[in-house]
Short mmCIF file of N, CA, C and O in Angstrom, two decimals:
data_model
loop_
_atom_site.label_atom_id
_atom_site.label_comp_id
_atom_site.label_asym_id
_atom_site.label_seq_id
_atom_site.Cartn_x
_atom_site.Cartn_y
_atom_site.Cartn_z
N PRO A 214 4.18 -7.61 -26.79
CA PRO A 214 4.38 -7.13 -25.43
C PRO A 214 5.84 -7.23 -25.04
O PRO A 214 6.51 -8.18 -25.40
N ALA A 215 6.31 -6.28 -24.31
CA ALA A 215 7.70 -6.26 -23.89
C ALA A 215 7.80 -6.62 -22.42
O ALA A 215 6.98 -6.21 -21.61
N ALA A 216 8.81 -7.39 -22.08
CA ALA A 216 9.05 -7.71 -20.68
C ALA A 216 9.44 -6.44 -19.96
O ALA A 216 10.17 -5.61 -20.49
N THR A 217 8.93 -6.25 -18.76
CA THR A 217 9.21 -5.02 -18.04
C THR A 217 9.94 -5.26 -16.73
O THR A 217 10.42 -4.34 -16.12
N GLY A 218 10.01 -6.50 -16.28
CA GLY A 218 10.67 -6.81 -15.01
C GLY A 218 12.06 -7.35 -15.23
O GLY A 218 12.63 -7.26 -16.32
N ARG A 219 12.60 -7.95 -14.18
CA ARG A 219 13.93 -8.55 -14.26
C ARG A 219 13.79 -9.95 -14.84
O ARG A 219 13.16 -10.83 -14.25
N PRO A 220 14.34 -10.21 -16.04
CA PRO A 220 14.17 -11.51 -16.69
C PRO A 220 14.94 -12.60 -15.95
O PRO A 220 16.05 -12.38 -15.47
N CYS A 221 14.31 -13.78 -15.86
CA CYS A 221 14.95 -14.92 -15.18
C CYS A 221 15.18 -16.12 -16.09
O CYS A 221 16.06 -16.90 -15.83
N GLY A 222 14.36 -16.30 -17.10
CA GLY A 222 14.51 -17.45 -17.97
C GLY A 222 13.19 -17.79 -18.63
O GLY A 222 12.23 -17.03 -18.55
N THR A 223 13.17 -18.95 -19.26
CA THR A 223 11.96 -19.36 -19.95
C THR A 223 11.37 -20.59 -19.27
O THR A 223 12.08 -21.38 -18.66
N GLY A 224 10.07 -20.68 -19.37
CA GLY A 224 9.35 -21.82 -18.82
C GLY A 224 8.20 -22.17 -19.74
O GLY A 224 8.13 -21.69 -20.87
N ARG A 225 7.30 -22.99 -19.23
CA ARG A 225 6.11 -23.37 -20.01
C ARG A 225 4.91 -23.35 -19.09
O ARG A 225 5.00 -23.69 -17.91
N THR A 226 3.77 -22.98 -19.65
CA THR A 226 2.52 -23.03 -18.90
C THR A 226 2.08 -24.49 -18.78
O THR A 226 2.68 -25.39 -19.38
N ALA A 227 1.00 -24.72 -18.04
CA ALA A 227 0.47 -26.07 -17.91
C ALA A 227 0.05 -26.63 -19.27
O ALA A 227 0.05 -27.83 -19.48
N ALA A 228 -0.29 -25.74 -20.21
CA ALA A 228 -0.69 -26.16 -21.55
C ALA A 228 0.50 -26.28 -22.50
O ALA A 228 0.34 -26.55 -23.68
N GLY A 229 1.71 -26.07 -21.97
CA GLY A 229 2.92 -26.22 -22.79
C GLY A 229 3.30 -24.98 -23.59
O GLY A 229 4.16 -25.04 -24.45
N VAL A 230 2.66 -23.85 -23.31
CA VAL A 230 2.97 -22.61 -24.03
C VAL A 230 4.23 -21.99 -23.44
O VAL A 230 4.32 -21.82 -22.22
N PRO A 231 5.21 -21.64 -24.28
CA PRO A 231 6.43 -21.02 -23.76
C PRO A 231 6.14 -19.63 -23.16
O PRO A 231 5.36 -18.87 -23.72
N VAL A 232 6.77 -19.34 -22.02
CA VAL A 232 6.65 -18.03 -21.38
C VAL A 232 8.02 -17.58 -20.89
O VAL A 232 8.92 -18.39 -20.67
N LEU A 233 8.15 -16.28 -20.74
CA LEU A 233 9.33 -15.68 -20.12
C LEU A 233 8.98 -15.44 -18.66
O LEU A 233 7.93 -14.86 -18.36
N VAL A 234 9.82 -15.89 -17.76
CA VAL A 234 9.59 -15.69 -16.33
C VAL A 234 10.39 -14.47 -15.90
O VAL A 234 11.58 -14.37 -16.19
N GLU A 235 9.70 -13.54 -15.25
CA GLU A 235 10.39 -12.33 -14.81
C GLU A 235 9.90 -11.92 -13.43
O GLU A 235 8.77 -12.23 -13.04
N ILE A 236 10.77 -11.24 -12.72
CA ILE A 236 10.42 -10.70 -11.41
C ILE A 236 9.95 -9.27 -11.64
O ILE A 236 10.73 -8.42 -12.07
N ALA A 237 8.67 -9.04 -11.41
CA ALA A 237 8.09 -7.72 -11.63
C ALA A 237 8.49 -6.77 -10.50
O ALA A 237 8.76 -5.59 -10.73
N ARG A 238 8.50 -7.29 -9.26
CA ARG A 238 8.94 -6.47 -8.13
C ARG A 238 9.22 -7.36 -6.93
O ARG A 238 8.71 -8.48 -6.84
N GLY A 239 10.02 -6.84 -6.03
CA GLY A 239 10.30 -7.53 -4.79
C GLY A 239 11.62 -8.27 -4.78
O GLY A 239 12.23 -8.50 -5.83
N PRO A 240 12.06 -8.65 -3.58
CA PRO A 240 13.34 -9.34 -3.42
C PRO A 240 13.19 -10.85 -3.65
O PRO A 240 13.03 -11.62 -2.72
N VAL A 241 13.19 -11.25 -4.91
CA VAL A 241 13.04 -12.66 -5.28
C VAL A 241 14.24 -13.04 -6.14
O VAL A 241 14.60 -12.31 -7.06
N ALA A 242 14.84 -14.18 -5.84
CA ALA A 242 15.95 -14.68 -6.65
C ALA A 242 15.39 -15.43 -7.86
O ALA A 242 14.34 -16.06 -7.78
N CYS A 243 16.09 -15.35 -8.97
CA CYS A 243 15.63 -16.02 -10.19
C CYS A 243 15.44 -17.53 -10.02
O CYS A 243 14.42 -18.06 -10.49
N PRO A 244 16.35 -18.25 -9.36
CA PRO A 244 16.09 -19.69 -9.20
C PRO A 244 14.77 -19.97 -8.47
O PRO A 244 14.04 -20.89 -8.83
N ALA A 245 14.45 -19.16 -7.47
CA ALA A 245 13.19 -19.34 -6.74
C ALA A 245 12.00 -19.03 -7.65
O ALA A 245 10.98 -19.73 -7.61
N ALA A 246 12.12 -18.00 -8.48
CA ALA A 246 11.03 -17.64 -9.41
C ALA A 246 10.80 -18.76 -10.42
O ALA A 246 9.65 -19.12 -10.71
N MET A 247 11.86 -19.34 -10.93
CA MET A 247 11.73 -20.42 -11.90
C MET A 247 11.10 -21.66 -11.26
O MET A 247 10.22 -22.30 -11.84
N THR A 248 11.52 -21.98 -10.04
CA THR A 248 10.95 -23.12 -9.32
C THR A 248 9.46 -22.90 -9.07
O THR A 248 8.65 -23.82 -9.25
N LEU A 249 9.10 -21.69 -8.67
CA LEU A 249 7.70 -21.37 -8.41
C LEU A 249 6.86 -21.50 -9.67
O LEU A 249 5.78 -22.09 -9.65
N GLU A 250 7.33 -20.98 -10.79
CA GLU A 250 6.57 -21.08 -12.04
C GLU A 250 6.38 -22.53 -12.47
O GLU A 250 5.31 -22.91 -12.94
N ARG A 251 7.40 -23.35 -12.30
CA ARG A 251 7.26 -24.78 -12.63
C ARG A 251 6.23 -25.44 -11.71
O ARG A 251 5.41 -26.24 -12.15
N ALA A 252 6.27 -25.10 -10.42
CA ALA A 252 5.32 -25.68 -9.46
C ALA A 252 3.89 -25.23 -9.77
O ALA A 252 2.94 -26.01 -9.64
N TYR A 253 3.72 -23.98 -10.19
CA TYR A 253 2.40 -23.48 -10.56
C TYR A 253 1.86 -24.23 -11.78
O TYR A 253 0.72 -24.69 -11.79
N ALA A 254 2.69 -24.40 -12.80
CA ALA A 254 2.26 -25.13 -14.00
C ALA A 254 1.90 -26.57 -13.65
O ALA A 254 0.90 -27.11 -14.13
N THR A 255 2.67 -27.18 -12.76
CA THR A 255 2.39 -28.55 -12.34
C THR A 255 1.06 -28.63 -11.58
O THR A 255 0.26 -29.54 -11.80
N ALA A 256 0.82 -27.63 -10.71
CA ALA A 256 -0.44 -27.60 -9.95
C ALA A 256 -1.63 -27.49 -10.90
O ALA A 256 -2.65 -28.18 -10.73
N LEU A 257 -1.52 -26.62 -11.90
CA LEU A 257 -2.61 -26.47 -12.86
C LEU A 257 -2.83 -27.75 -13.66
O LEU A 257 -3.95 -28.20 -13.86
N ALA A 258 -1.73 -28.33 -14.12
CA ALA A 258 -1.82 -29.55 -14.94
C ALA A 258 -2.43 -30.71 -14.15
O ALA A 258 -3.08 -31.58 -14.72
N SER A 259 -2.25 -30.69 -12.83
CA SER A 259 -2.80 -31.79 -12.02
C SER A 259 -4.19 -31.47 -11.46
O SER A 259 -4.69 -32.19 -10.61
N GLY A 260 -4.80 -30.38 -11.95
CA GLY A 260 -6.18 -30.08 -11.61
C GLY A 260 -6.38 -29.36 -10.29
O GLY A 260 -7.47 -29.40 -9.72
N LYS A 261 -5.36 -28.69 -9.78
CA LYS A 261 -5.49 -28.01 -8.48
C LYS A 261 -6.11 -26.62 -8.57
O LYS A 261 -6.32 -25.98 -7.56
N ALA A 262 -6.42 -26.15 -9.77
CA ALA A 262 -7.05 -24.83 -9.92
C ALA A 262 -8.55 -24.97 -9.68
O ALA A 262 -9.16 -25.94 -10.10
N PRO A 263 -9.15 -23.97 -9.00
CA PRO A 263 -10.60 -24.04 -8.80
C PRO A 263 -11.35 -23.87 -10.12
O PRO A 263 -10.81 -23.35 -11.08
N GLY A 264 -12.58 -24.29 -10.14
CA GLY A 264 -13.40 -24.13 -11.35
C GLY A 264 -13.03 -25.13 -12.41
O GLY A 264 -12.72 -26.28 -12.13
N ASN A 265 -12.98 -24.67 -13.65
CA ASN A 265 -12.73 -25.58 -14.77
C ASN A 265 -11.25 -25.65 -15.14
O ASN A 265 -10.91 -25.93 -16.27
N GLY A 266 -10.37 -25.37 -14.19
CA GLY A 266 -8.94 -25.45 -14.46
C GLY A 266 -8.39 -24.14 -14.95
O GLY A 266 -7.28 -24.08 -15.46
N GLY A 267 -9.12 -23.08 -14.78
CA GLY A 267 -8.71 -21.76 -15.26
C GLY A 267 -7.69 -21.09 -14.38
O GLY A 267 -6.79 -21.71 -13.84
N GLY A 268 -7.90 -19.81 -14.16
CA GLY A 268 -6.88 -18.95 -13.61
C GLY A 268 -6.58 -19.03 -12.13
O GLY A 268 -5.62 -18.46 -11.69
N GLY A 269 -7.37 -19.67 -11.35
CA GLY A 269 -7.02 -19.75 -9.93
C GLY A 269 -7.88 -18.82 -9.11
O GLY A 269 -8.99 -18.54 -9.51
N PRO A 270 -7.47 -18.33 -8.02
CA PRO A 270 -6.10 -18.38 -7.48
C PRO A 270 -5.73 -19.76 -6.93
O PRO A 270 -6.59 -20.52 -6.49
N VAL A 271 -4.43 -20.05 -7.00
CA VAL A 271 -3.89 -21.31 -6.52
C VAL A 271 -2.76 -20.98 -5.55
O VAL A 271 -1.88 -20.19 -5.89
N ALA A 272 -2.77 -21.57 -4.37
CA ALA A 272 -1.68 -21.41 -3.41
C ALA A 272 -0.55 -22.36 -3.78
O ALA A 272 -0.77 -23.56 -3.94
N VAL A 273 0.65 -21.79 -3.96
CA VAL A 273 1.82 -22.59 -4.33
C VAL A 273 3.01 -22.09 -3.51
O VAL A 273 3.42 -20.94 -3.65
N GLN A 274 3.54 -22.95 -2.66
CA GLN A 274 4.74 -22.65 -1.89
C GLN A 274 4.65 -21.30 -1.15
O GLN A 274 5.61 -20.55 -1.12
N GLY A 275 3.48 -21.00 -0.58
CA GLY A 275 3.32 -19.75 0.15
C GLY A 275 2.99 -18.55 -0.71
O GLY A 275 2.83 -17.44 -0.20
N TRP A 276 2.91 -18.73 -2.01
CA TRP A 276 2.55 -17.68 -2.95
C TRP A 276 1.11 -17.90 -3.41
O TRP A 276 0.59 -19.00 -3.30
N VAL A 277 0.49 -16.87 -3.97
CA VAL A 277 -0.83 -17.01 -4.59
C VAL A 277 -0.64 -16.71 -6.08
O VAL A 277 -0.20 -15.62 -6.46
N CYS A 278 -0.95 -17.70 -6.91
CA CYS A 278 -0.76 -17.57 -8.35
C CYS A 278 -2.11 -17.53 -9.05
O CYS A 278 -3.03 -18.27 -8.70
N THR A 279 -2.19 -16.66 -10.05
CA THR A 279 -3.43 -16.47 -10.80
C THR A 279 -3.11 -16.34 -12.28
O THR A 279 -2.20 -15.61 -12.65
N GLY A 280 -3.88 -17.03 -13.10
CA GLY A 280 -3.76 -16.88 -14.55
C GLY A 280 -4.70 -15.79 -15.02
O GLY A 280 -5.75 -15.54 -14.41
N PHE A 281 -4.32 -15.10 -16.08
CA PHE A 281 -5.15 -14.04 -16.64
C PHE A 281 -6.06 -14.59 -17.72
O PHE A 281 -5.74 -15.58 -18.38
N ASP A 282 -7.20 -13.91 -17.94
CA ASP A 282 -8.10 -14.35 -18.99
C ASP A 282 -7.57 -13.87 -20.35
O ASP A 282 -6.68 -13.03 -20.43
N THR A 283 -8.11 -14.45 -21.40
CA THR A 283 -7.60 -14.19 -22.75
C THR A 283 -7.55 -12.71 -23.12
O THR A 283 -6.52 -12.25 -23.64
N PRO A 284 -8.59 -11.90 -22.87
CA PRO A 284 -8.48 -10.48 -23.23
C PRO A 284 -7.30 -9.79 -22.54
O PRO A 284 -6.60 -8.98 -23.15
N GLU A 285 -7.05 -10.13 -21.28
CA GLU A 285 -5.92 -9.53 -20.55
C GLU A 285 -4.60 -10.01 -21.14
O GLU A 285 -3.66 -9.22 -21.32
N ILE A 286 -4.50 -11.28 -21.46
CA ILE A 286 -3.27 -11.82 -22.06
C ILE A 286 -2.99 -11.13 -23.38
O ILE A 286 -1.85 -10.73 -23.65
N LEU A 287 -4.02 -10.96 -24.21
CA LEU A 287 -3.82 -10.31 -25.50
C LEU A 287 -3.44 -8.85 -25.35
O LEU A 287 -2.66 -8.31 -26.13
N ARG A 288 -3.97 -8.19 -24.32
CA ARG A 288 -3.69 -6.77 -24.11
C ARG A 288 -2.30 -6.54 -23.54
O ARG A 288 -1.57 -5.64 -23.96
N THR A 289 -1.88 -7.38 -22.57
CA THR A 289 -0.62 -7.13 -21.86
C THR A 289 0.50 -8.10 -22.19
O THR A 289 1.67 -7.79 -21.97
N GLY A 290 0.15 -9.31 -22.62
CA GLY A 290 1.14 -10.35 -22.83
C GLY A 290 1.42 -11.15 -21.56
O GLY A 290 2.10 -12.15 -21.60
N ASP A 291 0.86 -10.71 -20.42
CA ASP A 291 1.06 -11.42 -19.16
C ASP A 291 0.12 -12.63 -19.11
O ASP A 291 -1.09 -12.47 -19.24
N ALA A 292 0.69 -13.82 -18.93
CA ALA A 292 -0.12 -15.04 -18.87
C ALA A 292 -0.58 -15.33 -17.45
O ALA A 292 -1.69 -15.80 -17.23
N SER A 293 0.29 -15.07 -16.47
CA SER A 293 -0.06 -15.33 -15.07
C SER A 293 0.85 -14.52 -14.17
O SER A 293 1.89 -14.00 -14.60
N LYS A 294 0.44 -14.44 -12.89
CA LYS A 294 1.29 -13.79 -11.90
C LYS A 294 1.20 -14.57 -10.60
O LYS A 294 0.19 -15.21 -10.30
N CYS A 295 2.29 -14.52 -9.84
CA CYS A 295 2.33 -15.09 -8.51
C CYS A 295 2.75 -13.97 -7.57
O CYS A 295 3.71 -13.25 -7.87
N THR A 296 2.03 -13.81 -6.45
CA THR A 296 2.34 -12.75 -5.51
C THR A 296 2.52 -13.30 -4.11
O THR A 296 1.91 -14.30 -3.73
N LYS A 297 3.38 -12.62 -3.37
CA LYS A 297 3.61 -12.93 -1.95
C LYS A 297 4.04 -11.62 -1.31
O LYS A 297 5.11 -11.10 -1.63
N GLY A 298 3.16 -11.06 -0.48
CA GLY A 298 3.45 -9.74 0.06
C GLY A 298 3.50 -8.73 -1.08
O GLY A 298 2.59 -8.69 -1.90
N THR A 299 4.58 -7.98 -1.16
CA THR A 299 4.72 -7.01 -2.25
C THR A 299 5.49 -7.57 -3.45
O THR A 299 5.66 -6.89 -4.46
N ALA A 300 5.98 -8.81 -3.33
CA ALA A 300 6.74 -9.42 -4.43
C ALA A 300 5.79 -9.97 -5.49
O ALA A 300 4.70 -10.45 -5.16
N GLU A 301 6.20 -9.87 -6.74
CA GLU A 301 5.37 -10.37 -7.85
C GLU A 301 6.25 -10.97 -8.93
O GLU A 301 7.23 -10.36 -9.35
N ILE A 302 5.87 -12.16 -9.37
CA ILE A 302 6.55 -12.85 -10.46
C ILE A 302 5.54 -13.00 -11.59
O ILE A 302 4.39 -13.37 -11.37
N LEU A 303 5.97 -12.69 -12.81
CA LEU A 303 5.10 -12.79 -13.98
C LEU A 303 5.58 -13.86 -14.94
O LEU A 303 6.79 -14.07 -15.11
N ALA A 304 4.63 -14.50 -15.61
CA ALA A 304 4.92 -15.35 -16.76
C ALA A 304 4.36 -14.59 -17.96
O ALA A 304 3.17 -14.28 -18.02
N VAL A 305 5.25 -14.23 -18.89
CA VAL A 305 4.90 -13.33 -19.99
C VAL A 305 5.09 -14.08 -21.31
O VAL A 305 6.10 -14.76 -21.52
N LEU A 306 4.11 -13.94 -22.20
CA LEU A 306 4.27 -14.53 -23.52
C LEU A 306 5.39 -13.81 -24.26
O LEU A 306 5.44 -12.57 -24.25
N PRO A 307 6.29 -14.55 -24.92
CA PRO A 307 7.32 -13.87 -25.70
C PRO A 307 6.71 -13.17 -26.90
O PRO A 307 5.66 -13.59 -27.40
N SER A 308 7.35 -12.11 -27.34
CA SER A 308 6.88 -11.41 -28.55
C SER A 308 7.01 -12.36 -29.73
O SER A 308 8.01 -13.07 -29.86
N PRO A 309 6.00 -12.38 -30.60
CA PRO A 309 6.10 -13.27 -31.77
C PRO A 309 7.26 -12.83 -32.66
O PRO A 309 7.49 -11.65 -32.84
N SER A 310 7.96 -13.81 -33.17
CA SER A 310 9.06 -13.52 -34.10
C SER A 310 8.48 -13.31 -35.49
O SER A 310 7.55 -13.99 -35.89
N ALA A 311 9.05 -12.39 -36.18
CA ALA A 311 8.61 -12.18 -37.57
C ALA A 311 9.12 -13.35 -38.40
O ALA A 311 10.28 -13.71 -38.33
N SER A 312 8.24 -13.97 -39.16
CA SER A 312 8.69 -15.08 -39.99
C SER A 312 9.10 -14.54 -41.36
O SER A 312 8.50 -13.58 -41.86
N PRO A 313 10.12 -15.12 -41.94
CA PRO A 313 10.57 -14.64 -43.25
C PRO A 313 9.49 -14.86 -44.31
O PRO A 313 8.74 -15.83 -44.24
N ALA A 314 9.43 -13.96 -45.25
CA ALA A 314 8.45 -14.09 -46.34
C ALA A 314 8.83 -15.26 -47.24
O ALA A 314 10.00 -15.54 -47.44
N SER A 315 7.84 -15.95 -47.77
CA SER A 315 8.13 -17.09 -48.63
C SER A 315 8.43 -16.68 -50.03
O SER A 315 7.99 -15.75 -50.55
#
C-alpha cells in the first residue's frame, strides 16, 4: 500500500507495530497528528477501547479514532484513522521491504 496523504513521521500501534502517520485531509499540523497517534495507541494499550480492545471508536483529545479490521488493513494498508470534522489522520502500515535472496 502506498501512502496517499501528507506524511508526518513514524509511530507504533498499541501492539508495537510500526506505522506511517499521515494527514489524509484537513488543516492539521504534523506535530499534532503525531501527538494524537501516540495518545490513541496509549488509550488502546490501557484498555480504553470498547469491546475486546479492538477498533473503537475511542475519543482522544476531541478526535474520534477507529482501528480497521484485518481484511480492511490487508486491502488498504490503513491500520486506523482519527477524524475531527472534515480532518482525517491515518496510521498506515509501511510497504514491506524486499529482503535480499539468500
